[in-house]
JSON list of N, CA and C in Angstrom, two decimals:
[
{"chain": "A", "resi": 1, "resn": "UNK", "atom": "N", "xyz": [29.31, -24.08, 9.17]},
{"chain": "A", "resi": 1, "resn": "UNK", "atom": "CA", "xyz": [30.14, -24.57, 8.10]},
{"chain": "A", "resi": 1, "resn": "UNK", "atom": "C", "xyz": [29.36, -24.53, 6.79]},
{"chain": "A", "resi": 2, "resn": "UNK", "atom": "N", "xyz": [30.31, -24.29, 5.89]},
{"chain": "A", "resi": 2, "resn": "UNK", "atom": "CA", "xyz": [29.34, -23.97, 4.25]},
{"chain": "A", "resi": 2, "resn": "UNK", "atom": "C", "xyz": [29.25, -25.10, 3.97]},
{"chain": "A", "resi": 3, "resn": "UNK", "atom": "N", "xyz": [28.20, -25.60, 2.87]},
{"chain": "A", "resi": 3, "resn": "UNK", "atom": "CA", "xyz": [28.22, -26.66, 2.22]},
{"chain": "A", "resi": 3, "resn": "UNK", "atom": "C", "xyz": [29.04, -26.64, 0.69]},
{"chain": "A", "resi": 4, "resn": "UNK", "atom": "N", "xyz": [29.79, -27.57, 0.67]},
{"chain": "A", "resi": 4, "resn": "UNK", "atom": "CA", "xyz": [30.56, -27.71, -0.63]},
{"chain": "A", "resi": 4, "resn": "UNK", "atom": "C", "xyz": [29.77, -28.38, -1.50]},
{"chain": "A", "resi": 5, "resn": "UNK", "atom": "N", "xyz": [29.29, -27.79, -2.68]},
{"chain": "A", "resi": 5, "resn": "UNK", "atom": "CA", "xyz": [29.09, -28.64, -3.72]},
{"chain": "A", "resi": 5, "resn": "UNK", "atom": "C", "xyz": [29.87, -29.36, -4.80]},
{"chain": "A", "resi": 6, "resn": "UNK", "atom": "N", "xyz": [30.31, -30.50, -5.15]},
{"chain": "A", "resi": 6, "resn": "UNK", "atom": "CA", "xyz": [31.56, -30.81, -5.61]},
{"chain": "A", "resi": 6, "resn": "UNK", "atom": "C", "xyz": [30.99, -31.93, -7.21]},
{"chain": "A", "resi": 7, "resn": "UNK", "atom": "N", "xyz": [31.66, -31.37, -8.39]},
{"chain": "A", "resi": 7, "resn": "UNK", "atom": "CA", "xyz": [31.19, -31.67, -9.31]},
{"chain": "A", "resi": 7, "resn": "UNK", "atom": "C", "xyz": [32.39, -32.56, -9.51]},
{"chain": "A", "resi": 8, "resn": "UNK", "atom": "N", "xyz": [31.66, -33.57, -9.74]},
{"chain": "A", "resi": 8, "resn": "UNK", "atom": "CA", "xyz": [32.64, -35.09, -10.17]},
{"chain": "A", "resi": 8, "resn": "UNK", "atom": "C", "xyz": [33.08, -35.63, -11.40]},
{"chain": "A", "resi": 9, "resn": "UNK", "atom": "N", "xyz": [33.85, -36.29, -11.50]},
{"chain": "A", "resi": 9, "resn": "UNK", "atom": "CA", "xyz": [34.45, -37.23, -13.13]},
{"chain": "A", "resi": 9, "resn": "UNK", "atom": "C", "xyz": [34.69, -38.26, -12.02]},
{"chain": "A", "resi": 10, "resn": "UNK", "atom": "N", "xyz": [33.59, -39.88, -12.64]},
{"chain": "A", "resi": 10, "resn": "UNK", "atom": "CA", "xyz": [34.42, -41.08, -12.42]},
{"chain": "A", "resi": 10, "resn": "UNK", "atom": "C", "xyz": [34.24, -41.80, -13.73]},
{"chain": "A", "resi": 11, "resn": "UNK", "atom": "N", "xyz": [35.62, -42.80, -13.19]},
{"chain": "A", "resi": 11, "resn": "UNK", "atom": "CA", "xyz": [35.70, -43.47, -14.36]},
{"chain": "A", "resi": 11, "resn": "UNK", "atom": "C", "xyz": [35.34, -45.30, -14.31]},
{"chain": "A", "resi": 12, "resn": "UNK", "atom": "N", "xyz": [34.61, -45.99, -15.09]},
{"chain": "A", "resi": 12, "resn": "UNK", "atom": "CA", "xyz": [34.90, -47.39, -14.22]},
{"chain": "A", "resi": 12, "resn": "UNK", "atom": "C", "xyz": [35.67, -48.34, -14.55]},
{"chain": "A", "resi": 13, "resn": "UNK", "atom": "N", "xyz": [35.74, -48.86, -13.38]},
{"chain": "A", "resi": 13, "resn": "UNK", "atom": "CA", "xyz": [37.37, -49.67, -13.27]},
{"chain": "A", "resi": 13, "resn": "UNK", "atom": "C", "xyz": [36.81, -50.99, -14.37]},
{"chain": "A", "resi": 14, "resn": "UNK", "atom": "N", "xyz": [35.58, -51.24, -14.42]},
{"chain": "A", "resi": 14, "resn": "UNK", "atom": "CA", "xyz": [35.41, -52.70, -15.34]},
{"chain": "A", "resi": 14, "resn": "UNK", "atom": "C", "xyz": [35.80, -52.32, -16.52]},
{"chain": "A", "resi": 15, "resn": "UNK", "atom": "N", "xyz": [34.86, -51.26, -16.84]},
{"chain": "A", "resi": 15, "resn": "UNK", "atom": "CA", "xyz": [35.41, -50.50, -18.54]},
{"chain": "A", "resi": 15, "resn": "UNK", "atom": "C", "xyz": [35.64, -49.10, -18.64]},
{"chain": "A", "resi": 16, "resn": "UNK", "atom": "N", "xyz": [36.94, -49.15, -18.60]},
{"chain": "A", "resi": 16, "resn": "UNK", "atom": "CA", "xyz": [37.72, -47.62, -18.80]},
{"chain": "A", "resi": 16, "resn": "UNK", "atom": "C", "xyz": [37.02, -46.74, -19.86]},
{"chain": "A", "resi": 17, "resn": "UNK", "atom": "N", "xyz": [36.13, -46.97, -20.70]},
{"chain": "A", "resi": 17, "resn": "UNK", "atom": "CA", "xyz": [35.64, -46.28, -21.49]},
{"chain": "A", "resi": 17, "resn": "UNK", "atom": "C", "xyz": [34.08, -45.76, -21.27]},
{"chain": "A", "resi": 18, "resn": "UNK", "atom": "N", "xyz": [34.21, -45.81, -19.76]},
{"chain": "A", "resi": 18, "resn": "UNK", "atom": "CA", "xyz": [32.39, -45.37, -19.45]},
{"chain": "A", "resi": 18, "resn": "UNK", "atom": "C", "xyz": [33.16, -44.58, -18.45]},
{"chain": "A", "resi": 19, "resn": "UNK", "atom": "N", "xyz": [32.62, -43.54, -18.63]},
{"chain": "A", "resi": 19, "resn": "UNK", "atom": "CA", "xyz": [33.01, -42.18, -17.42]},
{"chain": "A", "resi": 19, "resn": "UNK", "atom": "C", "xyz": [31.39, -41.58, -17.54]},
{"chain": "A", "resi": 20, "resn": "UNK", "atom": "N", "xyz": [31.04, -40.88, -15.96]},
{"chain": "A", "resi": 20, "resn": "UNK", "atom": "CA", "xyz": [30.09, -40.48, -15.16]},
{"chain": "A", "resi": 20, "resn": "UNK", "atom": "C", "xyz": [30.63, -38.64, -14.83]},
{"chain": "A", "resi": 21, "resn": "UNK", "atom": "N", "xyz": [29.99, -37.89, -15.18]},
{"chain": "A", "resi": 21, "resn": "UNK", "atom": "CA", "xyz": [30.14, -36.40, -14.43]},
{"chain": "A", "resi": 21, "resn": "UNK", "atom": "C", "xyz": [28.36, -36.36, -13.45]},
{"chain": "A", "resi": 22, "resn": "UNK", "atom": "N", "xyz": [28.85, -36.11, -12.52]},
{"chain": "A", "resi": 22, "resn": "UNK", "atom": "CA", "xyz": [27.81, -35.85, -11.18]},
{"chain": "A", "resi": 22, "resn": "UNK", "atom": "C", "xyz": [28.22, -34.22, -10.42]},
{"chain": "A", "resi": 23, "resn": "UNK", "atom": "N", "xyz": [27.23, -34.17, -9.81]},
{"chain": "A", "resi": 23, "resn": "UNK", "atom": "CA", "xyz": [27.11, -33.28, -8.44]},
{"chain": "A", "resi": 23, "resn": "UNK", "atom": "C", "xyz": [26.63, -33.43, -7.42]},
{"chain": "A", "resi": 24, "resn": "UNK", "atom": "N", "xyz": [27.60, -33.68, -6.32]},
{"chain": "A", "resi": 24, "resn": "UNK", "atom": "CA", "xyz": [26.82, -34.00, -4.69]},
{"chain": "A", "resi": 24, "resn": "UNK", "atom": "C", "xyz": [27.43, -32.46, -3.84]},
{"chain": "A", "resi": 25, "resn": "UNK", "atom": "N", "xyz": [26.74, -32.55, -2.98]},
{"chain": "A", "resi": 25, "resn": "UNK", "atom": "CA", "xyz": [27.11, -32.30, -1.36]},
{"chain": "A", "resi": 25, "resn": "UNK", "atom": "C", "xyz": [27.69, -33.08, -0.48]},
{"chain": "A", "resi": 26, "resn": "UNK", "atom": "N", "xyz": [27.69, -34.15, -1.05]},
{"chain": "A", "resi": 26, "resn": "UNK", "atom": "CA", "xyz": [28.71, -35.61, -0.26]},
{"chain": "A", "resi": 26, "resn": "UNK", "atom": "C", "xyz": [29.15, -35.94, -1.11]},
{"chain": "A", "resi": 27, "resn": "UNK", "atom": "N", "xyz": [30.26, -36.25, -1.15]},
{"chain": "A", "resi": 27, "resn": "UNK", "atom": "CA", "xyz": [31.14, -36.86, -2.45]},
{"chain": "A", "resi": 27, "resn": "UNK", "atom": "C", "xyz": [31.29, -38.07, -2.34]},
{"chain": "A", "resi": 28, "resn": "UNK", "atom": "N", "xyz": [32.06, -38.42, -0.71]},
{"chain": "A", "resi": 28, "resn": "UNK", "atom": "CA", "xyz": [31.87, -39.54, -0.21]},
{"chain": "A", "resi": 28, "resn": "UNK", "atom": "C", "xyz": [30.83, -40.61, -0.07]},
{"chain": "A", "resi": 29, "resn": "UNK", "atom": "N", "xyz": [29.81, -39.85, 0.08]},
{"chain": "A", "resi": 29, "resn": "UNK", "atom": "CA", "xyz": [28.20, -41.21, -0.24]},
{"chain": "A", "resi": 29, "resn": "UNK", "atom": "C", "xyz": [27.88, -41.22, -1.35]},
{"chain": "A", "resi": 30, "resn": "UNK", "atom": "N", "xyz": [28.18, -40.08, -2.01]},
{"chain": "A", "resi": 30, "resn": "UNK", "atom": "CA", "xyz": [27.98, -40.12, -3.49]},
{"chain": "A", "resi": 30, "resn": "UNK", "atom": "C", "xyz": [29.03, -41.90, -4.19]},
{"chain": "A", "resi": 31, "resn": "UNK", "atom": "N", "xyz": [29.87, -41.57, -3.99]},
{"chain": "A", "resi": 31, "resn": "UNK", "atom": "CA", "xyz": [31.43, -42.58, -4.95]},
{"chain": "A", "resi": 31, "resn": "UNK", "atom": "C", "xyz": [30.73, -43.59, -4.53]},
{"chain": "A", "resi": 32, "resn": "UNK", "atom": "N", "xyz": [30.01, -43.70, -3.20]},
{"chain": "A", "resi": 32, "resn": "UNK", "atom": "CA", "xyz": [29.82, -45.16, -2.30]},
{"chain": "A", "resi": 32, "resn": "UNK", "atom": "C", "xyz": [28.45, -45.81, -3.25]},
{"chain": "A", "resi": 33, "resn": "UNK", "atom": "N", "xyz": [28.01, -44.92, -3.25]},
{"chain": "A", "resi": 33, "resn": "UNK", "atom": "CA", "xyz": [26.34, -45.51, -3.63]},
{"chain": "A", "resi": 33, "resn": "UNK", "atom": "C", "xyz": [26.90, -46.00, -5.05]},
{"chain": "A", "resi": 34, "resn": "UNK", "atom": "N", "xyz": [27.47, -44.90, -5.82]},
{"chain": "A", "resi": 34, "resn": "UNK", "atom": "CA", "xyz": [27.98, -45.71, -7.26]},
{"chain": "A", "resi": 34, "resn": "UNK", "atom": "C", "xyz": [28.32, -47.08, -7.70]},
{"chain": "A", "resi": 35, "resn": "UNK", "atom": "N", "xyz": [29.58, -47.41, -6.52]},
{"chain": "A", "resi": 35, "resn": "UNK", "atom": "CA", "xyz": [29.95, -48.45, -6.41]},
{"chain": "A", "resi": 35, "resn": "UNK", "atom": "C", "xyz": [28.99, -49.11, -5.46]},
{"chain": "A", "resi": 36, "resn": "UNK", "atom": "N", "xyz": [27.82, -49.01, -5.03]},
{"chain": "A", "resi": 36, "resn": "UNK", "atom": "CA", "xyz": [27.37, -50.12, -4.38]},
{"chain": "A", "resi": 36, "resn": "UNK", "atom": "C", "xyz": [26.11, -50.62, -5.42]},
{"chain": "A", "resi": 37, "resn": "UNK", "atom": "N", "xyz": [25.99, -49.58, -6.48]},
{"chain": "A", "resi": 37, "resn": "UNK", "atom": "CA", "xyz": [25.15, -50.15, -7.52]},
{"chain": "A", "resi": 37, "resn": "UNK", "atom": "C", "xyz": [23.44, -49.49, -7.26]},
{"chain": "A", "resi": 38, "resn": "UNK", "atom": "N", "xyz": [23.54, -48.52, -6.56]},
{"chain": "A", "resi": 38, "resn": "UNK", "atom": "CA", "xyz": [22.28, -47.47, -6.10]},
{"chain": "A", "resi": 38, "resn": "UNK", "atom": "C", "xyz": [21.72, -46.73, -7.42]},
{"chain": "A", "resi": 39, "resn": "UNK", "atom": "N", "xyz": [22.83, -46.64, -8.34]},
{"chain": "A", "resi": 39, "resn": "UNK", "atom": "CA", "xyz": [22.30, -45.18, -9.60]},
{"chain": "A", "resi": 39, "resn": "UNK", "atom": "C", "xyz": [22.27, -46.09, -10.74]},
{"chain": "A", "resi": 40, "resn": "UNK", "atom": "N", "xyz": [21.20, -45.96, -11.10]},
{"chain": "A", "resi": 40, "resn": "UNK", "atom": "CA", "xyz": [20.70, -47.10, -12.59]},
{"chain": "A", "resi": 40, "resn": "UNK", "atom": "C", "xyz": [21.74, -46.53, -13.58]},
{"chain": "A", "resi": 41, "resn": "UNK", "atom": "N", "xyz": [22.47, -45.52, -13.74]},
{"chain": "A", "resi": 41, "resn": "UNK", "atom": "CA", "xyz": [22.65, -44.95, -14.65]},
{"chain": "A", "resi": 41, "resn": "UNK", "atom": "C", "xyz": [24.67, -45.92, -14.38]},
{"chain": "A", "resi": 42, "resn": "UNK", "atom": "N", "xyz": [24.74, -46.32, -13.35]},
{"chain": "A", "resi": 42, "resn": "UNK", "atom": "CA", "xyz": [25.81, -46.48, -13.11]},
{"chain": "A", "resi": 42, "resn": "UNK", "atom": "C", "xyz": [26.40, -47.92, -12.53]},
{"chain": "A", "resi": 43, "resn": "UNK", "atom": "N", "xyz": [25.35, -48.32, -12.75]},
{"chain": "A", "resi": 43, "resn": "UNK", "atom": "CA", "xyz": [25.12, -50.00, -12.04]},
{"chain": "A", "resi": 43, "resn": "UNK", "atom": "C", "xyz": [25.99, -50.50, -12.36]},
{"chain": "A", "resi": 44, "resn": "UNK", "atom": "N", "xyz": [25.50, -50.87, -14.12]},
{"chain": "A", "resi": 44, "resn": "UNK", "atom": "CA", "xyz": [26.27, -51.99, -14.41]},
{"chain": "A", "resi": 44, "resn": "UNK", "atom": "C", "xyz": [27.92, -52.28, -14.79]},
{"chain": "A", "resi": 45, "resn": "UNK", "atom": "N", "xyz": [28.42, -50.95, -14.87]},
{"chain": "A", "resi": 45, "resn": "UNK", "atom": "CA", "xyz": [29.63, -50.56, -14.62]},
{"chain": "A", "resi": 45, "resn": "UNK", "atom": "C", "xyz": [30.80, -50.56, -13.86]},
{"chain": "A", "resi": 46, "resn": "UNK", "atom": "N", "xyz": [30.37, -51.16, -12.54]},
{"chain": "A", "resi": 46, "resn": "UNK", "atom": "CA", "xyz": [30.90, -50.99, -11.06]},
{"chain": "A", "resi": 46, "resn": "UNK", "atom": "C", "xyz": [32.01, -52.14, -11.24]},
{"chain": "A", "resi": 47, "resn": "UNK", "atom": "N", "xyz": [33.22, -51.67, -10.60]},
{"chain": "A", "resi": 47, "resn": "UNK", "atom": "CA", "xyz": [33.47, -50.27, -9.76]},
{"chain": "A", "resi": 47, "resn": "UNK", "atom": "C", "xyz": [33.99, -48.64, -10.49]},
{"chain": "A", "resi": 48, "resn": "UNK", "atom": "N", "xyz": [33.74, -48.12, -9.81]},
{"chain": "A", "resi": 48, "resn": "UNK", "atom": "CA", "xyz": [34.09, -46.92, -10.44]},
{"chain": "A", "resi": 48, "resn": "UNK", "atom": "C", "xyz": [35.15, -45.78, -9.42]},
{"chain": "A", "resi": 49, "resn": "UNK", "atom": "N", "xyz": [36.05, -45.40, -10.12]},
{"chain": "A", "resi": 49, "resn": "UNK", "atom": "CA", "xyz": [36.99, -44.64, -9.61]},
{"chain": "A", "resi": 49, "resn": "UNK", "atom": "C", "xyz": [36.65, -42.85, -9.34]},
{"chain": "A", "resi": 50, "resn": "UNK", "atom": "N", "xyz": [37.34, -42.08, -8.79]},
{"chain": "A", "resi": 50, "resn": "UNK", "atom": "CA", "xyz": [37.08, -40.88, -9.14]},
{"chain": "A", "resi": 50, "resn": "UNK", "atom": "C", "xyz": [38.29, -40.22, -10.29]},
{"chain": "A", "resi": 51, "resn": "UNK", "atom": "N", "xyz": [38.39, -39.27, -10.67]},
{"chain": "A", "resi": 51, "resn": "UNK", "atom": "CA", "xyz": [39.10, -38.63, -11.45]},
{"chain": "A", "resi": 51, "resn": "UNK", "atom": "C", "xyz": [39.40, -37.83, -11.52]},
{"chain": "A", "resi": 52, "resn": "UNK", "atom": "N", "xyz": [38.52, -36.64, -11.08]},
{"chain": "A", "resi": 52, "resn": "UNK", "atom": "CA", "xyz": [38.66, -35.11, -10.96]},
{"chain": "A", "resi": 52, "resn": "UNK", "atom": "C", "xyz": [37.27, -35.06, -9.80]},
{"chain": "A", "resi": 53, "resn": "UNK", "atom": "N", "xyz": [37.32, -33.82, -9.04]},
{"chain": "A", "resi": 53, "resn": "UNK", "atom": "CA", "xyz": [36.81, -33.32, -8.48]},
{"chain": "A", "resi": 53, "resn": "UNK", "atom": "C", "xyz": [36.67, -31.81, -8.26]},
{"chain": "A", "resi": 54, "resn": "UNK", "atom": "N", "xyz": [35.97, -31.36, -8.65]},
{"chain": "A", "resi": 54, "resn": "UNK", "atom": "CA", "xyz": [35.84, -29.44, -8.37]},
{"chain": "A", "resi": 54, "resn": "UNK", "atom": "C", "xyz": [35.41, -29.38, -7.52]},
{"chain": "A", "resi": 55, "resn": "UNK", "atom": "N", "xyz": [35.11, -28.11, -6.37]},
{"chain": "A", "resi": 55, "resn": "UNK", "atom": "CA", "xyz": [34.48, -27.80, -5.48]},
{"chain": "A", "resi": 55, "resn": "UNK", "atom": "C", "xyz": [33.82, -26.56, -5.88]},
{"chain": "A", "resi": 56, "resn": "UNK", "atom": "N", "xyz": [32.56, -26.40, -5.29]},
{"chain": "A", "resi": 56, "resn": "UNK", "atom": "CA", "xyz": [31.91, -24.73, -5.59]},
{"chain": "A", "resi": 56, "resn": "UNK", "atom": "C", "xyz": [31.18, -24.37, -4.18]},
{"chain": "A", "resi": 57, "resn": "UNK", "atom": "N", "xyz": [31.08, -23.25, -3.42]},
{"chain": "A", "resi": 57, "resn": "UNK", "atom": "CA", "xyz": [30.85, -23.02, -2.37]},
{"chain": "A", "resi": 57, "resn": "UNK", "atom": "C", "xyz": [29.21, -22.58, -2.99]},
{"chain": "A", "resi": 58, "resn": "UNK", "atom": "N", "xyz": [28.99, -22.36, -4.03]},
{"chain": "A", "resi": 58, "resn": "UNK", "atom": "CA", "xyz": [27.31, -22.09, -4.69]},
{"chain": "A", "resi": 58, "resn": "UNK", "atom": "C", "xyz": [26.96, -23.14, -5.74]},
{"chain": "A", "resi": 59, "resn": "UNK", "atom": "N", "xyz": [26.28, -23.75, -5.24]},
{"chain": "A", "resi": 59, "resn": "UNK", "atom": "CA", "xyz": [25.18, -24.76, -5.95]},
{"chain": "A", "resi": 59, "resn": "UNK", "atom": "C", "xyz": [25.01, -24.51, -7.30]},
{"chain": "A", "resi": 60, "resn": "UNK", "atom": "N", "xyz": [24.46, -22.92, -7.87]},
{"chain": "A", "resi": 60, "resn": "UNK", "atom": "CA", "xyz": [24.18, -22.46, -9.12]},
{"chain": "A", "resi": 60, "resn": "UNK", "atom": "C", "xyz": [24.98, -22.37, -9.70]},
{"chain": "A", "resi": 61, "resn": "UNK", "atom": "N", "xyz": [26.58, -22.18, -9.24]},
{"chain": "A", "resi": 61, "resn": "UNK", "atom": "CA", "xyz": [27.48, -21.70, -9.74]},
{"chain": "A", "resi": 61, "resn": "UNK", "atom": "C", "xyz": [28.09, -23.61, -10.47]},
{"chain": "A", "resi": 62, "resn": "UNK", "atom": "N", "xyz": [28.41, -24.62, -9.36]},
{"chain": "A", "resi": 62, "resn": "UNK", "atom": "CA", "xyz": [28.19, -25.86, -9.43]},
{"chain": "A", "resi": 62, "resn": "UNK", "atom": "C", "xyz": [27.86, -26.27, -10.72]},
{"chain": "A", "resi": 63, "resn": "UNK", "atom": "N", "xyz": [26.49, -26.40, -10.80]},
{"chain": "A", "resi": 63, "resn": "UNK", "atom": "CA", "xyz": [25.37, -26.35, -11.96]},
{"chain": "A", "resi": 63, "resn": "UNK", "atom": "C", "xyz": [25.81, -25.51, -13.24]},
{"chain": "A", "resi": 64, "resn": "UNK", "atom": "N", "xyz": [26.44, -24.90, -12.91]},
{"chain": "A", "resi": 64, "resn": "UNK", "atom": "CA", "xyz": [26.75, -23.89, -14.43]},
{"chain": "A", "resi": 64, "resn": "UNK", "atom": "C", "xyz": [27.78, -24.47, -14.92]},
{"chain": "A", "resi": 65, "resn": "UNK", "atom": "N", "xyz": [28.76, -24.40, -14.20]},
{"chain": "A", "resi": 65, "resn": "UNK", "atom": "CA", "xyz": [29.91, -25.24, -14.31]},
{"chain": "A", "resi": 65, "resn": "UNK", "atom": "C", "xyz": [29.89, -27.19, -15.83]}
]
């Protein structure tokens, strides 16, 4: 099975006016850790929604994006 790399938009639910763009290989542990307060960059914000999601079957391509 390929790995999906999936480039993210969340938004957070405390203040609608702080949005996050990321890139995982898990999207799902990715959203989780956000909201569990794991990414300094995203702590104090929590909770946070998703919004958009892309998928790229190449990492570089991902990244360019």
């Amino acid at each position: 099975m390929a790995i999906i790399y999936s480039v993210y938009l969340i938004r957070s639910l405390s203040d609608p006016t702080q949005k996050y763009v990321g890139i995982s290989d898990d999207l799902e542990k990715r959203l989780d850790d956000h909201n569990q307060g794991k990414s300094k960059h995203t702590s104090k914000f929590i909770p946070w929604e998703l919004v958009v999601n892309i998928n790229f079957y190449d990492k570089y391509k991902a990244y360019d994006f």
